[in-house]
Amino acid sequence: GDSVTQMEGPVTLSEEAFLTINCTYTATGYPSLFWYVQYPGEGLQLLLKATKADDKGSNKGFEATYRKETTSFHLEKGSVQVSDSAVYFCALSKGQAGTALIFGKGTTLSVSS
Amino acid sequence: ETGVTQTPRHLVMGMTNKKSLKCEQHLGHNAMYWYKQSAKKPLELMFVYSLEERVENNSVPSRFSPECPNSSHLFLHLHTLQPEDSALYLCASSQQTGDSPLHFGNGTRLTVT
């Protein structure tokens, strides 16, 4: 079945460090791909999305490129801030009516000053 | 204000109790979802409603019973739960099912004693 695999966390970085969180997926067809972020005590929020191969989603300094050849959608940010500390979820959607997003396990990011 | 409101934020219940979780969305969306979030596990999709009709039920035990009286409200009725049902229950809504972005509430933290 369709699935999403994220790198195990937690990821611990110093402020202004470069961030990469790996995400790979297994799916038939051409899914849409998403990154969601969950801050402490809150629900998930959409961070960025890409709907076709080679698309790059970006938001708040984060970006991810849809790589069909490697079935990947890695999240990157050039310079993280303490306020970026959160749990990040990669997800996919087949775009079919009646279906919902399939999420990975989430990766916890902790940024210290 | 996320546009999706869940109540209560925290709930402690015994295994013989009956309680209900409530979700309300003011975004004009047509689809609503219940997800279960447990530590170190992917988000588990429980139920999907589209235009007030249930369209997906992921083999959820019958001790969880959803209700969607209209497109703005979603309930999760709980009875005779088990301690392993303790988790964060997240409600979400979207314009339609498929790859429309989800908007999440802040969740109900459920503890079953």
Short mmCIF file of C-alpha atoms in Angstrom, two decimals:
data_model
loop_
_atom_site.label_atom_id
_atom_site.label_comp_id
_atom_site.label_asym_id
_atom_site.label_seq_id
_atom_site.Cartn_x
_atom_site.Cartn_y
_atom_site.Cartn_z
CA GLY A 1 0.00 0.00 0.00
CA ASP A 2 0.89 3.66 -0.14
CA SER A 3 3.21 4.90 2.59
CA VAL A 4 5.54 7.67 3.70
CA THR A 5 8.88 7.17 5.44
CA GLN A 6 10.62 9.96 7.32
CA MET A 7 14.01 10.06 8.94
CA GLU A 8 14.04 9.17 12.60
CA GLY A 9 14.39 12.04 15.01
CA PRO A 10 14.93 13.94 17.05
CA VAL A 11 17.01 16.34 15.02
CA THR A 12 18.93 18.77 17.23
CA LEU A 13 20.52 21.85 15.68
CA SER A 14 21.99 25.16 16.70
CA GLU A 15 20.39 28.37 15.50
CA GLU A 16 21.36 29.31 11.92
CA ALA A 17 22.33 25.74 11.02
CA PHE A 18 21.19 24.09 7.78
CA LEU A 19 18.27 21.71 8.05
CA THR A 20 17.41 18.64 6.02
CA ILE A 21 14.63 16.22 6.94
CA ASN A 22 14.43 13.27 4.59
CA CYS A 23 11.13 11.94 3.27
CA THR A 24 10.54 9.14 0.79
CA TYR A 25 7.27 7.72 -0.38
CA THR A 26 5.77 4.62 -1.92
CA ALA A 27 2.74 5.09 -4.11
CA THR A 28 1.34 4.15 -7.48
CA GLY A 29 0.48 6.89 -9.88
CA TYR A 30 1.25 10.55 -9.24
CA PRO A 31 0.54 11.60 -5.68
CA SER A 32 0.62 15.13 -4.33
CA LEU A 33 3.16 15.65 -1.55
CA PHE A 34 2.96 17.82 1.55
CA TRP A 35 4.88 18.94 4.59
CA TYR A 36 2.92 19.78 7.72
CA VAL A 37 4.29 21.25 10.97
CA GLN A 38 2.96 20.77 14.49
CA TYR A 39 4.00 23.24 17.19
CA PRO A 40 3.68 22.20 20.85
CA GLY A 41 0.08 21.98 22.01
CA GLU A 42 -1.35 22.61 18.56
CA GLY A 43 -2.72 20.72 15.60
CA LEU A 44 -0.91 20.31 12.30
CA GLN A 45 -0.53 23.21 9.88
CA LEU A 46 0.24 22.98 6.18
CA LEU A 47 3.79 24.18 5.54
CA LEU A 48 4.16 23.56 1.81
CA LYS A 49 3.01 21.30 -1.00
CA ALA A 50 3.94 20.09 -4.48
CA THR A 51 1.56 18.45 -6.89
CA LYS A 52 3.77 17.15 -9.70
CA ALA A 53 7.28 16.00 -10.42
CA ASP A 54 10.01 18.67 -10.21
CA ASP A 55 7.67 21.13 -8.48
CA LYS A 56 9.26 23.01 -5.58
CA GLY A 57 7.09 23.98 -2.65
CA SER A 58 8.30 26.78 -0.40
CA ASN A 59 7.11 28.74 2.63
CA LYS A 60 8.72 30.59 5.57
CA GLY A 61 12.21 29.79 4.27
CA PHE A 62 11.47 26.07 3.99
CA GLU A 63 11.49 24.31 0.65
CA ALA A 64 11.09 20.82 -0.77
CA THR A 65 11.34 19.49 -4.32
CA TYR A 66 9.18 16.65 -5.66
CA ARG A 67 11.67 14.10 -7.03
CA LYS A 68 9.85 11.31 -8.82
CA GLU A 69 13.03 9.48 -9.85
CA THR A 70 14.03 9.04 -6.21
CA THR A 71 10.48 9.11 -4.80
CA SER A 72 11.59 11.77 -2.35
CA PHE A 73 10.39 15.10 -0.96
CA HIS A 74 13.12 16.23 1.43
CA LEU A 75 12.51 19.34 3.54
CA GLU A 76 15.29 21.94 3.72
CA LYS A 77 15.92 25.29 5.33
CA GLY A 78 19.12 27.27 5.04
CA SER A 79 19.15 28.82 8.52
CA VAL A 80 16.90 27.52 11.27
CA GLN A 81 15.58 29.55 14.17
CA VAL A 82 14.58 28.56 17.69
CA SER A 83 10.97 29.20 16.68
CA ASP A 84 11.24 26.40 14.09
CA SER A 85 11.32 23.82 16.88
CA ALA A 86 8.36 21.56 16.16
CA VAL A 87 7.36 18.21 14.73
CA TYR A 88 7.41 17.97 10.93
CA PHE A 89 5.23 15.53 9.02
CA CYS A 90 5.59 14.45 5.42
CA ALA A 91 2.37 13.31 3.73
CA LEU A 92 1.01 12.18 0.38
CA SER A 93 -2.35 12.21 -1.31
CA LYS A 94 -3.59 10.25 -4.31
CA GLY A 95 -6.08 13.00 -5.04
CA GLN A 96 -9.00 10.63 -5.32
CA ALA A 97 -12.40 11.53 -3.97
CA GLY A 98 -13.12 9.88 -0.67
CA THR A 99 -9.46 9.51 0.28
CA ALA A 100 -7.39 11.39 2.82
CA LEU A 101 -3.74 12.21 3.37
CA ILE A 102 -1.29 9.48 4.41
CA PHE A 103 1.24 10.76 6.93
CA GLY A 104 4.69 9.71 8.04
CA LYS A 105 5.60 9.27 11.70
CA GLY A 106 6.87 12.82 12.07
CA THR A 107 10.35 14.17 12.84
CA THR A 108 10.98 16.28 15.91
CA LEU A 109 13.24 19.27 15.37
CA SER A 110 14.82 21.03 18.35
CA VAL A 111 16.77 24.25 17.72
CA SER A 112 18.86 25.81 20.47
CA SER A 113 20.25 29.34 20.64
CA GLU B 1 -7.85 30.79 15.78
CA THR B 2 -7.40 27.88 13.42
CA GLY B 3 -10.91 27.81 11.96
CA VAL B 4 -11.33 24.30 13.36
CA THR B 5 -12.28 24.15 17.02
CA GLN B 6 -12.16 21.01 19.12
CA THR B 7 -13.62 20.53 22.59
CA PRO B 8 -12.69 19.55 25.16
CA ARG B 9 -8.91 20.11 24.99
CA HIS B 10 -8.31 17.47 27.64
CA LEU B 11 -10.44 14.52 28.73
CA VAL B 12 -9.85 11.87 31.35
CA MET B 13 -12.32 9.01 31.40
CA GLY B 14 -12.69 5.60 32.92
CA MET B 15 -13.13 2.50 30.82
CA THR B 16 -16.84 2.29 31.57
CA ASN B 17 -17.64 5.92 30.79
CA LYS B 18 -19.34 7.35 27.73
CA LYS B 19 -18.10 10.67 26.39
CA SER B 20 -18.08 12.61 23.15
CA LEU B 21 -15.50 14.72 21.37
CA LYS B 22 -16.74 17.69 19.38
CA CYS B 23 -15.30 19.40 16.33
CA GLU B 24 -16.59 22.50 14.59
CA GLN B 25 -15.28 24.21 11.47
CA HIS B 26 -16.09 27.68 10.18
CA LEU B 27 -14.22 27.43 6.89
CA GLY B 28 -17.07 26.36 4.63
CA HIS B 29 -15.41 23.02 3.97
CA ASN B 30 -17.24 19.93 2.73
CA ALA B 31 -15.05 17.18 4.19
CA MET B 32 -14.16 16.38 7.80
CA TYR B 33 -11.83 13.83 9.34
CA TRP B 34 -10.84 12.20 12.61
CA TYR B 35 -7.19 11.24 13.11
CA LYS B 36 -5.56 9.53 16.08
CA GLN B 37 -2.05 10.64 17.05
CA SER B 38 -0.03 8.34 19.29
CA ALA B 39 3.62 8.71 20.24
CA LYS B 40 6.12 7.32 17.71
CA LYS B 41 3.40 6.22 15.27
CA PRO B 42 2.12 7.77 12.05
CA LEU B 43 -1.12 9.67 12.26
CA GLU B 44 -3.89 7.13 11.94
CA LEU B 45 -6.88 8.10 9.84
CA MET B 46 -10.03 6.96 11.60
CA PHE B 47 -12.98 8.38 9.69
CA VAL B 48 -13.67 10.56 6.66
CA TYR B 49 -16.92 12.39 5.97
CA SER B 50 -17.67 14.07 2.67
CA LEU B 51 -20.84 16.12 2.40
CA GLU B 52 -21.97 14.57 5.70
CA GLU B 53 -21.64 11.01 4.42
CA ARG B 54 -19.02 8.66 5.78
CA VAL B 55 -16.70 7.69 2.93
CA GLU B 56 -13.93 5.86 4.73
CA ASN B 57 -13.69 3.83 7.91
CA ASN B 58 -10.26 2.41 8.56
CA SER B 59 -11.25 -0.66 10.58
CA VAL B 60 -11.73 1.37 13.72
CA PRO B 61 -13.11 -0.53 16.75
CA SER B 62 -16.82 -0.07 17.31
CA ARG B 63 -16.16 1.60 20.66
CA PHE B 64 -15.48 4.69 18.52
CA SER B 65 -18.62 6.00 16.81
CA PRO B 66 -18.54 9.09 14.59
CA GLU B 67 -21.43 11.40 13.83
CA CYS B 68 -21.61 14.22 11.29
CA PRO B 69 -24.97 16.01 11.62
CA ASN B 70 -24.01 18.77 9.16
CA SER B 71 -20.98 19.93 7.21
CA SER B 72 -19.75 22.14 10.07
CA HIS B 73 -19.89 19.68 12.94
CA LEU B 74 -18.28 16.35 13.65
CA PHE B 75 -18.49 14.23 16.78
CA LEU B 76 -16.64 11.18 18.03
CA HIS B 77 -18.65 9.20 20.57
CA LEU B 78 -16.59 7.08 22.94
CA HIS B 79 -17.69 4.15 25.08
CA THR B 80 -15.96 1.32 26.95
CA LEU B 81 -12.52 2.49 25.85
CA GLN B 82 -9.26 0.78 26.66
CA PRO B 83 -6.09 2.37 28.12
CA GLU B 84 -4.37 1.94 24.73
CA ASP B 85 -6.92 4.34 23.29
CA SER B 86 -5.21 7.17 25.17
CA ALA B 87 -3.91 9.56 22.51
CA LEU B 88 -4.36 12.95 20.90
CA TYR B 89 -7.46 12.96 18.69
CA LEU B 90 -7.27 15.44 15.86
CA CYS B 91 -10.12 16.73 13.79
CA ALA B 92 -9.48 18.21 10.36
CA SER B 93 -11.47 19.65 7.50
CA SER B 94 -10.84 20.35 3.83
CA GLN B 95 -12.64 21.81 0.88
CA GLN B 96 -13.07 18.32 -0.52
CA THR B 97 -11.47 14.93 -0.13
CA GLY B 98 -8.44 14.02 -2.22
CA ASP B 99 -5.48 16.37 -2.16
CA SER B 100 -7.10 19.50 -0.75
CA PRO B 101 -4.99 20.75 2.18
CA LEU B 102 -6.24 19.79 5.60
CA HIS B 103 -6.95 22.32 8.33
CA PHE B 104 -6.51 20.82 11.77
CA GLY B 105 -7.90 21.65 15.17
CA ASN B 106 -5.66 21.66 18.23
CA GLY B 107 -6.84 18.22 19.27
CA THR B 108 -8.33 16.57 22.34
CA ARG B 109 -5.83 14.88 24.64
CA LEU B 110 -7.64 11.75 25.84
CA THR B 111 -6.50 9.69 28.80
CA VAL B 112 -8.30 6.44 29.58
CA THR B 113 -7.79 5.20 33.11
#
